[in-house]
Amino acid sequence: MLAWSIIEFGDNMKSELGNAKAALRWSSDYLVKAATATPGTLYVQVGEPNADHHCWERPEDMDTPRTVYKVSAQNPGSDVAAETSAALAAASVVFKNSDPSYSRKLLQTAINVFDLADKYRGSYSDSLNYAVCPFYCSYSGYNDELLWGAAWIHRASQDNRYMSYIESNGQTDGSENDDFSFSWDDKRAGTKVLLAKTYLENKIEQFQLYKQHSDNYICSLIPGSPNSQAQYTPGGLLYKQSGSNLQYVTTSSFLLLTYAKYLDSNGGHASCGNSVVTSESLIVQAKKQIDYILGDNPMKMSYMVGFGNKYPTRIHHRGSSVPSIHDHPNRISCDDGHQFFNSGSPNPNLLVGAIVGGPDSNGNYGDDRGNYNEAEPATYINAPFVGAAAFFSGH
């Protein structure tokens, strides 16, 4: 999502573009290492979730087992492998002009990982169930990631084999209408918007389906639309579910803006039943959501740490809530750290820029470190926000 943010709205990032690309290169380097260290293998996880969640300690003090888990032909993980492939392919687009050699390396690695995902089909939630569930289970299956990965490789390579793959597998690999969410687990809405671009630009008949489904997704978000299905808090925040709800807000806002860009560039509009929804309407809806996150809400509270006069101070984050090694040089053990978890005091280390899970369905936020559904920040919340923020910085 960070790569997609840079691709669509990098021109608006100005002096921050270099920082965004540096962050993307750092994560891409890691994925390349995970994909190339052992032929036919993708390393997907370091650490044991149950042990890690039992402890509350600083990164510098971590002493829980650092077990390494992998997927392969014998232990398939099409979901995590295809997602890795998509991430590498998207990153290759970002670096295509500035570092062609690196871009080619990313793309070739993406292709190899996708081949592993497609040839040896299966969910890593099954192969590695004891290690990844219930924390990182793939609830949507792996078909959505296969289509997502193929779509990104096609965009990066323009190789018609992947267009053929999408045409042949789209009906079974996640092109069906969905529950109108886009998240770390479910890629269907994002894939449709990405493939709708291909239809809008080239009018390839086989891809018209993705334009129709993208319209359905967009229309589901627009209050007053004949197809509106989304729920909103009394203050106007999109509300999907209690677990890190702001991920759905940032991803949907990003897709609204990206689809608006695709429509604008090709003279199109979204069809909601008999109604026409313009790109301007999509932008207005996205801005309401981004403004809400940054403090334009009934609580007058920003949900980005360090932004504005009022923001979360007790976020569910170990490094932020436990004293730094500069203030507390002695080791803080696994169990000792819980005194800081249970403390009512604000976190001593400000995690500037982190966006938390957000308020409940009534728009209330208790700033409670123990309520991870509301107080936990995540990169999958922030990454799409980068693109949305970049768009509005230029408008």
CSV table of C-alpha atoms in Angstrom, one decimal:
chain,number,residue,atom,x,y,z
A,1,MET,CA,0.0,0.0,0.0
A,2,LEU,CA,2.9,2.3,0.6
A,3,ALA,CA,4.1,1.6,-2.9
A,4,TRP,CA,0.7,2.2,-4.4
A,5,SER,CA,0.5,5.5,-2.5
A,6,ILE,CA,3.8,6.6,-4.0
A,7,ILE,CA,2.8,5.4,-7.5
A,8,GLU,CA,-0.5,7.4,-7.5
A,9,PHE,CA,0.3,10.4,-5.4
A,10,GLY,CA,4.1,10.6,-5.1
A,11,ASP,CA,4.2,13.8,-7.1
A,12,ASN,CA,2.4,15.5,-4.3
A,13,MET,CA,4.8,14.2,-1.6
A,14,LYS,CA,7.4,16.8,-2.5
A,15,SER,CA,10.2,16.7,0.1
A,16,GLU,CA,8.7,13.6,1.8
A,17,LEU,CA,9.0,11.5,-1.4
A,18,GLY,CA,12.6,10.5,-0.5
A,19,ASN,CA,11.5,9.4,2.9
A,20,ALA,CA,8.6,7.4,1.5
A,21,LYS,CA,10.9,5.6,-1.0
A,22,ALA,CA,13.5,4.9,1.6
A,23,ALA,CA,10.9,3.2,3.8
A,24,LEU,CA,9.7,1.2,0.8
A,25,ARG,CA,13.2,0.1,-0.1
A,26,TRP,CA,13.9,-1.0,3.5
A,27,SER,CA,10.8,-3.2,3.5
A,28,SER,CA,11.4,-4.4,-0.1
A,29,ASP,CA,15.0,-5.4,0.8
A,30,TYR,CA,13.6,-7.5,3.6
A,31,LEU,CA,11.1,-9.3,1.4
A,32,VAL,CA,13.7,-10.0,-1.3
A,33,LYS,CA,15.9,-11.6,1.4
A,34,ALA,CA,13.0,-13.7,2.6
A,35,ALA,CA,12.2,-14.8,-0.9
A,36,THR,CA,15.7,-15.6,-2.1
A,37,ALA,CA,17.6,-17.0,0.8
A,38,THR,CA,16.5,-20.6,0.0
A,39,PRO,CA,15.3,-21.7,-3.5
A,40,GLY,CA,11.6,-22.6,-3.6
A,41,THR,CA,11.0,-21.1,-0.1
A,42,LEU,CA,9.5,-18.0,1.3
A,43,TYR,CA,10.3,-17.1,4.9
A,44,VAL,CA,7.1,-15.5,6.3
A,45,GLN,CA,7.4,-15.1,10.0
A,46,VAL,CA,9.9,-14.7,12.8
A,47,GLY,CA,8.7,-15.3,16.3
A,48,GLU,CA,6.0,-17.2,18.1
A,49,PRO,CA,2.9,-15.2,18.5
A,50,ASN,CA,1.6,-16.7,21.7
A,51,ALA,CA,5.0,-16.2,23.5
A,52,ASP,CA,5.3,-12.6,22.1
A,53,HIS,CA,1.8,-11.7,23.1
A,54,HIS,CA,2.4,-13.0,26.6
A,55,CYS,CA,5.3,-10.6,27.2
A,56,TRP,CA,5.2,-6.8,27.4
A,57,GLU,CA,8.8,-5.6,26.9
A,58,ARG,CA,10.9,-3.3,24.8
A,59,PRO,CA,12.4,-4.5,21.5
A,60,GLU,CA,15.9,-4.1,23.1
A,61,ASP,CA,14.9,-6.6,25.9
A,62,MET,CA,13.1,-9.2,23.8
A,63,ASP,CA,14.1,-12.8,24.7
A,64,THR,CA,11.1,-14.7,23.4
A,65,PRO,CA,11.9,-17.5,20.8
A,66,ARG,CA,12.7,-16.1,17.4
A,67,THR,CA,11.5,-19.2,15.5
A,68,VAL,CA,11.5,-18.8,11.7
A,69,TYR,CA,8.6,-20.1,9.7
A,70,LYS,CA,8.5,-20.7,6.0
A,71,VAL,CA,6.1,-21.7,3.1
A,72,SER,CA,7.2,-24.0,0.3
A,73,ALA,CA,5.9,-26.7,-2.0
A,74,GLN,CA,5.5,-29.0,1.1
A,75,ASN,CA,3.9,-26.3,3.2
A,76,PRO,CA,2.0,-24.0,0.8
A,77,GLY,CA,1.1,-20.5,1.6
A,78,SER,CA,-0.5,-19.0,-1.5
A,79,ASP,CA,-2.0,-16.1,0.5
A,80,VAL,CA,1.2,-14.8,2.1
A,81,ALA,CA,3.3,-15.6,-1.0
A,82,ALA,CA,1.0,-13.9,-3.5
A,83,GLU,CA,0.8,-10.9,-1.2
A,84,THR,CA,4.6,-10.7,-1.0
A,85,SER,CA,4.6,-10.9,-4.8
A,86,ALA,CA,2.2,-8.0,-5.1
A,87,ALA,CA,4.3,-5.9,-2.7
A,88,LEU,CA,7.5,-6.6,-4.7
A,89,ALA,CA,5.8,-5.9,-8.0
A,90,ALA,CA,4.3,-2.6,-6.8
A,91,ALA,CA,7.7,-1.6,-5.4
A,92,SER,CA,9.3,-2.4,-8.8
A,93,VAL,CA,7.0,0.2,-10.4
A,94,VAL,CA,8.1,2.9,-7.9
A,95,PHE,CA,11.8,2.3,-8.6
A,96,LYS,CA,11.5,1.7,-12.4
A,97,ASN,CA,12.9,5.1,-13.4
A,98,SER,CA,15.1,6.0,-10.5
A,99,ASP,CA,16.8,2.6,-10.1
A,100,PRO,CA,16.1,0.3,-13.1
A,101,SER,CA,18.4,-2.5,-11.9
A,102,TYR,CA,16.8,-2.7,-8.5
A,103,SER,CA,13.3,-2.5,-10.1
A,104,ARG,CA,14.1,-5.5,-12.3
A,105,LYS,CA,15.4,-7.4,-9.3
A,106,LEU,CA,12.1,-6.7,-7.5
A,107,LEU,CA,10.0,-7.7,-10.4
A,108,GLN,CA,11.8,-11.0,-11.1
A,109,THR,CA,11.6,-11.9,-7.4
A,110,ALA,CA,7.9,-11.1,-7.5
A,111,ILE,CA,7.4,-13.4,-10.5
A,112,ASN,CA,9.3,-16.2,-8.8
A,113,VAL,CA,7.3,-15.9,-5.6
A,114,PHE,CA,4.0,-15.7,-7.5
A,115,ASP,CA,4.9,-18.9,-9.3
A,116,LEU,CA,5.4,-20.6,-5.9
A,117,ALA,CA,2.0,-19.2,-4.7
A,118,ASP,CA,0.1,-20.3,-7.8
A,119,LYS,CA,1.7,-23.7,-8.4
A,120,TYR,CA,1.5,-25.0,-4.8
A,121,ARG,CA,-1.9,-23.7,-3.7
A,122,GLY,CA,-2.9,-23.7,-0.1
A,123,SER,CA,-3.4,-21.3,2.8
A,124,TYR,CA,-0.6,-20.6,5.3
A,125,SER,CA,-3.3,-20.6,7.9
A,126,ASP,CA,-3.5,-24.3,7.3
A,127,SER,CA,0.1,-25.1,6.7
A,128,LEU,CA,1.3,-23.1,9.7
A,129,ASN,CA,-1.9,-22.9,11.7
A,130,TYR,CA,-0.1,-23.5,15.0
A,131,ALA,CA,2.2,-20.6,14.4
A,132,VAL,CA,0.0,-17.9,12.8
A,133,CYS,CA,-3.5,-18.4,14.2
A,134,PRO,CA,-5.5,-16.8,15.7
A,135,PHE,CA,-3.4,-13.7,15.3
A,136,TYR,CA,-2.5,-13.7,11.6
A,137,CYS,CA,-5.0,-16.1,10.1
A,138,SER,CA,-6.1,-15.5,6.5
A,139,TYR,CA,-9.8,-15.5,6.8
A,140,SER,CA,-10.5,-14.5,3.2
A,141,GLY,CA,-8.6,-17.5,1.8
A,142,TYR,CA,-5.9,-17.1,-0.9
A,143,ASN,CA,-7.8,-16.6,-4.1
A,144,ASP,CA,-8.0,-12.8,-3.6
A,145,GLU,CA,-4.2,-12.6,-3.1
A,146,LEU,CA,-3.5,-14.6,-6.3
A,147,LEU,CA,-5.6,-12.2,-8.4
A,148,TRP,CA,-4.0,-9.2,-6.5
A,149,GLY,CA,-0.5,-10.6,-7.2
A,150,ALA,CA,-1.2,-11.2,-10.9
A,151,ALA,CA,-2.7,-7.7,-11.3
A,152,TRP,CA,0.4,-6.1,-9.8
A,153,ILE,CA,2.8,-8.1,-11.9
A,154,HIS,CA,0.8,-7.2,-15.0
A,155,ARG,CA,1.0,-3.6,-14.1
A,156,ALA,CA,4.7,-3.8,-13.4
A,157,SER,CA,5.7,-5.9,-16.4
A,158,GLN,CA,2.9,-5.4,-19.0
A,159,ASP,CA,3.4,-9.1,-19.7
A,160,ASN,CA,0.2,-10.3,-21.4
A,161,ARG,CA,0.6,-13.7,-19.8
A,162,TYR,CA,-0.7,-12.1,-16.6
A,163,MET,CA,-3.6,-10.5,-18.4
A,164,SER,CA,-4.5,-14.0,-19.6
A,165,TYR,CA,-4.1,-15.3,-16.1
A,166,ILE,CA,-6.5,-12.7,-14.8
A,167,GLU,CA,-9.0,-13.4,-17.6
A,168,SER,CA,-8.8,-17.2,-16.9
A,169,ASN,CA,-8.8,-17.1,-13.1
A,170,GLY,CA,-10.8,-14.0,-12.3
A,171,GLN,CA,-14.1,-15.7,-11.7
A,172,THR,CA,-12.7,-18.0,-9.1
A,173,ASP,CA,-9.8,-16.0,-7.7
A,174,GLY,CA,-11.7,-13.2,-6.0
A,175,SER,CA,-13.5,-11.2,-8.7
A,176,GLU,CA,-16.9,-11.9,-7.3
A,177,ASN,CA,-18.7,-9.1,-5.5
A,178,ASP,CA,-17.7,-8.9,-1.8
A,179,ASP,CA,-18.6,-7.5,1.5
A,180,PHE,CA,-17.2,-4.1,0.5
A,181,SER,CA,-14.0,-4.0,2.6
A,182,PHE,CA,-10.3,-3.7,1.8
A,183,SER,CA,-7.9,-4.8,4.5
A,184,TRP,CA,-4.7,-6.6,5.2
A,185,ASP,CA,-6.6,-9.8,4.7
A,186,ASP,CA,-9.1,-9.1,1.9
A,187,LYS,CA,-7.7,-7.7,-1.3
A,188,ARG,CA,-10.8,-7.9,-3.6
A,189,ALA,CA,-11.8,-4.3,-3.6
A,190,GLY,CA,-8.3,-3.1,-4.2
A,191,THR,CA,-7.8,-5.6,-7.0
A,192,LYS,CA,-10.9,-4.4,-8.7
A,193,VAL,CA,-10.0,-0.8,-8.6
A,194,LEU,CA,-6.5,-1.6,-9.9
A,195,LEU,CA,-7.9,-3.7,-12.8
A,196,ALA,CA,-10.6,-1.1,-13.5
A,197,LYS,CA,-7.8,1.2,-14.6
A,198,THR,CA,-6.9,-1.3,-17.3
A,199,TYR,CA,-10.5,-1.2,-18.6
A,200,LEU,CA,-10.8,2.6,-18.4
A,201,GLU,CA,-7.5,3.1,-20.3
A,202,ASN,CA,-7.8,0.3,-22.9
A,203,LYS,CA,-11.5,-0.6,-23.0
A,204,ILE,CA,-10.6,-4.3,-22.8
A,205,GLU,CA,-14.0,-6.0,-22.7
A,206,GLN,CA,-13.0,-8.8,-20.4
A,207,PHE,CA,-12.0,-6.2,-17.8
A,208,GLN,CA,-15.3,-4.3,-17.8
A,209,LEU,CA,-16.4,-6.6,-14.9
A,210,TYR,CA,-13.9,-4.9,-12.7
A,211,LYS,CA,-15.2,-1.4,-13.6
A,212,GLN,CA,-18.7,-2.6,-12.6
A,213,HIS,CA,-17.5,-4.1,-9.4
A,214,SER,CA,-15.4,-1.0,-8.6
A,215,ASP,CA,-18.5,1.1,-9.1
A,216,ASN,CA,-20.4,-1.2,-6.7
A,217,TYR,CA,-17.7,-0.8,-4.1
A,218,ILE,CA,-17.6,2.9,-4.4
A,219,CYS,CA,-21.4,3.2,-4.4
A,220,SER,CA,-21.6,1.2,-1.2
A,221,LEU,CA,-19.6,3.9,0.5
A,222,ILE,CA,-21.5,7.0,-0.6
A,223,PRO,CA,-24.3,8.0,1.8
A,224,GLY,CA,-27.5,8.5,-0.1
A,225,SER,CA,-26.4,6.4,-3.0
A,226,PRO,CA,-29.0,3.8,-4.1
A,227,ASN,CA,-26.4,1.1,-3.4
A,228,SER,CA,-25.1,2.5,-0.1
A,229,GLN,CA,-24.4,-0.3,2.4
A,230,ALA,CA,-21.8,1.3,4.6
A,231,GLN,CA,-22.4,2.1,8.3
A,232,TYR,CA,-21.3,5.4,9.8
A,233,THR,CA,-20.9,6.7,13.3
A,234,PRO,CA,-23.1,9.6,14.5
A,235,GLY,CA,-20.2,11.9,13.6
A,236,GLY,CA,-19.8,10.5,10.1
A,237,LEU,CA,-16.9,8.1,10.4
A,238,LEU,CA,-17.1,4.9,8.3
A,239,TYR,CA,-17.6,2.0,10.6
A,240,LYS,CA,-16.9,-1.5,9.5
A,241,GLN,CA,-16.1,-3.5,12.6
A,242,SER,CA,-14.5,-3.1,16.1
A,243,GLY,CA,-11.1,-4.5,15.3
A,244,SER,CA,-8.9,-1.6,14.1
A,245,ASN,CA,-11.7,0.0,12.3
A,246,LEU,CA,-9.6,2.9,10.9
A,247,GLN,CA,-7.9,0.4,8.6
A,248,TYR,CA,-11.1,0.3,6.6
A,249,VAL,CA,-11.3,4.1,6.7
A,250,THR,CA,-7.8,4.7,5.4
A,251,THR,CA,-8.1,2.0,2.7
A,252,SER,CA,-11.5,3.1,1.5
A,253,SER,CA,-10.4,6.7,1.4
A,254,PHE,CA,-7.3,5.7,-0.6
A,255,LEU,CA,-9.5,3.7,-3.1
A,256,LEU,CA,-12.0,6.6,-3.4
A,257,LEU,CA,-9.2,9.0,-4.3
A,258,THR,CA,-7.4,6.5,-6.6
A,259,TYR,CA,-10.6,5.6,-8.4
A,260,ALA,CA,-11.4,9.3,-8.8
A,261,LYS,CA,-8.0,9.8,-10.4
A,262,TYR,CA,-8.6,6.9,-12.8
A,263,LEU,CA,-12.1,8.2,-13.7
A,264,ASP,CA,-10.8,11.8,-14.2
A,265,SER,CA,-7.9,10.6,-16.4
A,266,ASN,CA,-10.3,8.7,-18.7
A,267,GLY,CA,-13.5,10.9,-18.7
A,268,GLY,CA,-15.5,8.4,-16.7
A,269,HIS,CA,-17.8,8.3,-13.8
A,270,ALA,CA,-19.2,5.7,-11.3
A,271,SER,CA,-22.7,4.4,-11.9
A,272,CYS,CA,-24.8,3.8,-8.8
A,273,GLY,CA,-28.0,2.3,-10.1
A,274,ASN,CA,-29.6,5.1,-12.2
A,275,SER,CA,-27.4,7.7,-10.5
A,276,VAL,CA,-24.1,9.0,-11.7
A,277,VAL,CA,-21.4,9.7,-9.1
A,278,THR,CA,-18.6,12.0,-10.1
A,279,SER,CA,-15.0,11.9,-9.1
A,280,GLU,CA,-15.6,15.1,-7.2
A,281,SER,CA,-18.1,13.3,-5.0
A,282,LEU,CA,-15.5,10.6,-4.2
A,283,ILE,CA,-13.0,13.2,-3.2
A,284,VAL,CA,-15.4,14.9,-0.9
A,285,GLN,CA,-16.3,11.7,0.8
A,286,ALA,CA,-12.6,10.8,1.3
A,287,LYS,CA,-11.8,14.2,2.7
A,288,LYS,CA,-14.5,13.8,5.3
A,289,GLN,CA,-12.9,10.6,6.5
A,290,ILE,CA,-9.4,11.9,6.5
A,291,ASP,CA,-10.5,15.1,8.3
A,292,TYR,CA,-12.2,13.0,10.9
A,293,ILE,CA,-9.1,11.0,11.6
A,294,LEU,CA,-7.1,14.3,12.1
A,295,GLY,CA,-9.5,15.8,14.5
A,296,ASP,CA,-12.6,17.1,12.8
A,297,ASN,CA,-15.0,15.0,14.8
A,298,PRO,CA,-17.3,15.3,17.8
A,299,MET,CA,-14.5,14.5,20.3
A,300,LYS,CA,-12.2,17.0,18.7
A,301,MET,CA,-9.6,14.4,18.8
A,302,SER,CA,-6.9,13.4,16.3
A,303,TYR,CA,-6.3,9.7,16.0
A,304,MET,CA,-2.8,10.3,14.8
A,305,VAL,CA,-0.3,10.3,17.6
A,306,GLY,CA,1.5,13.7,17.9
A,307,PHE,CA,-0.8,15.5,15.6
A,308,GLY,CA,-3.0,18.3,16.9
A,309,ASN,CA,-3.7,19.4,20.5
A,310,LYS,CA,-5.5,16.2,21.5
A,311,TYR,CA,-4.5,12.7,20.5
A,312,PRO,CA,-4.2,9.2,22.0
A,313,THR,CA,-1.6,9.1,24.7
A,314,ARG,CA,-2.0,5.5,25.9
A,315,ILE,CA,-1.6,3.5,22.8
A,316,HIS,CA,-1.3,-0.3,22.7
A,317,HIS,CA,2.4,-0.4,21.8
A,318,ARG,CA,5.2,-2.0,23.8
A,319,GLY,CA,8.0,0.3,22.7
A,320,SER,CA,6.0,3.4,23.3
A,321,SER,CA,4.6,2.4,26.7
A,322,VAL,CA,7.7,1.0,28.4
A,323,PRO,CA,10.4,3.5,29.5
A,324,SER,CA,13.3,3.8,27.0
A,325,ILE,CA,16.8,2.4,27.7
A,326,HIS,CA,18.0,5.9,28.2
A,327,ASP,CA,15.6,6.5,31.1
A,328,HIS,CA,15.7,2.9,32.4
A,329,PRO,CA,19.0,1.3,31.4
A,330,ASN,CA,18.4,-1.9,33.4
A,331,ARG,CA,16.6,-4.8,31.6
A,332,ILE,CA,12.8,-4.9,31.9
A,333,SER,CA,11.7,-8.6,31.8
A,334,CYS,CA,8.8,-10.2,30.0
A,335,ASP,CA,6.5,-10.0,33.1
A,336,ASP,CA,7.9,-6.9,34.6
A,337,GLY,CA,6.7,-4.9,31.6
A,338,HIS,CA,3.1,-5.5,32.6
A,339,GLN,CA,3.3,-2.8,35.2
A,340,PHE,CA,3.6,-0.3,32.4
A,341,PHE,CA,0.9,-2.0,30.4
A,342,ASN,CA,-1.5,-1.7,33.3
A,343,SER,CA,-0.4,1.9,34.2
A,344,GLY,CA,-2.9,4.7,33.7
A,345,SER,CA,-0.1,7.1,32.9
A,346,PRO,CA,0.5,8.3,29.3
A,347,ASN,CA,3.1,6.5,27.3
A,348,PRO,CA,6.6,7.9,27.9
A,349,ASN,CA,7.7,7.5,24.3
A,350,LEU,CA,5.6,9.4,21.7
A,351,LEU,CA,5.1,7.3,18.5
A,352,VAL,CA,4.7,10.3,16.3
A,353,GLY,CA,2.5,9.7,13.2
A,354,ALA,CA,1.0,6.4,14.3
A,355,ILE,CA,-2.7,6.0,13.7
A,356,VAL,CA,-4.6,3.9,16.2
A,357,GLY,CA,-7.6,1.6,15.6
A,358,GLY,CA,-10.0,4.4,16.3
A,359,PRO,CA,-13.3,5.1,18.1
A,360,ASP,CA,-16.2,2.7,18.6
A,361,SER,CA,-19.4,2.6,16.6
A,362,ASN,CA,-20.8,5.5,18.7
A,363,GLY,CA,-17.7,7.6,18.0
A,364,ASN,CA,-16.3,7.3,21.5
A,365,TYR,CA,-12.7,6.7,22.3
A,366,GLY,CA,-11.5,5.8,25.8
A,367,ASP,CA,-7.7,6.1,25.3
A,368,ASP,CA,-7.3,2.7,27.1
A,369,ARG,CA,-4.0,0.9,26.4
A,370,GLY,CA,-5.8,-2.4,27.2
A,371,ASN,CA,-8.3,-2.0,24.5
A,372,TYR,CA,-6.2,-3.1,21.5
A,373,ASN,CA,-9.2,-2.9,19.1
A,374,GLU,CA,-9.2,0.9,19.5
A,375,ALA,CA,-5.7,1.8,20.8
A,376,GLU,CA,-3.3,-0.4,18.7
A,377,PRO,CA,-1.5,1.3,15.8
A,378,ALA,CA,-0.6,-0.7,12.7
A,379,THR,CA,1.3,-0.1,9.5
A,380,TYR,CA,-1.7,-1.4,7.5
A,381,ILE,CA,-3.6,1.6,8.9
A,382,ASN,CA,-0.9,4.2,8.1
A,383,ALA,CA,0.2,3.0,4.6
A,384,PRO,CA,-3.0,3.9,2.7
A,385,PHE,CA,-3.2,7.1,4.7
A,386,VAL,CA,0.1,8.2,3.2
A,387,GLY,CA,-1.4,8.3,-0.2
A,388,ALA,CA,-4.6,10.0,0.9
A,389,ALA,CA,-2.6,12.7,2.8
A,390,ALA,CA,-0.4,13.2,-0.2
A,391,PHE,CA,-3.4,13.8,-2.5
A,392,PHE,CA,-4.8,16.4,-0.2
A,393,SER,CA,-1.5,18.1,0.3
A,394,GLY,CA,-1.6,18.9,-3.4
A,395,HIS,CA,-5.2,20.0,-3.5
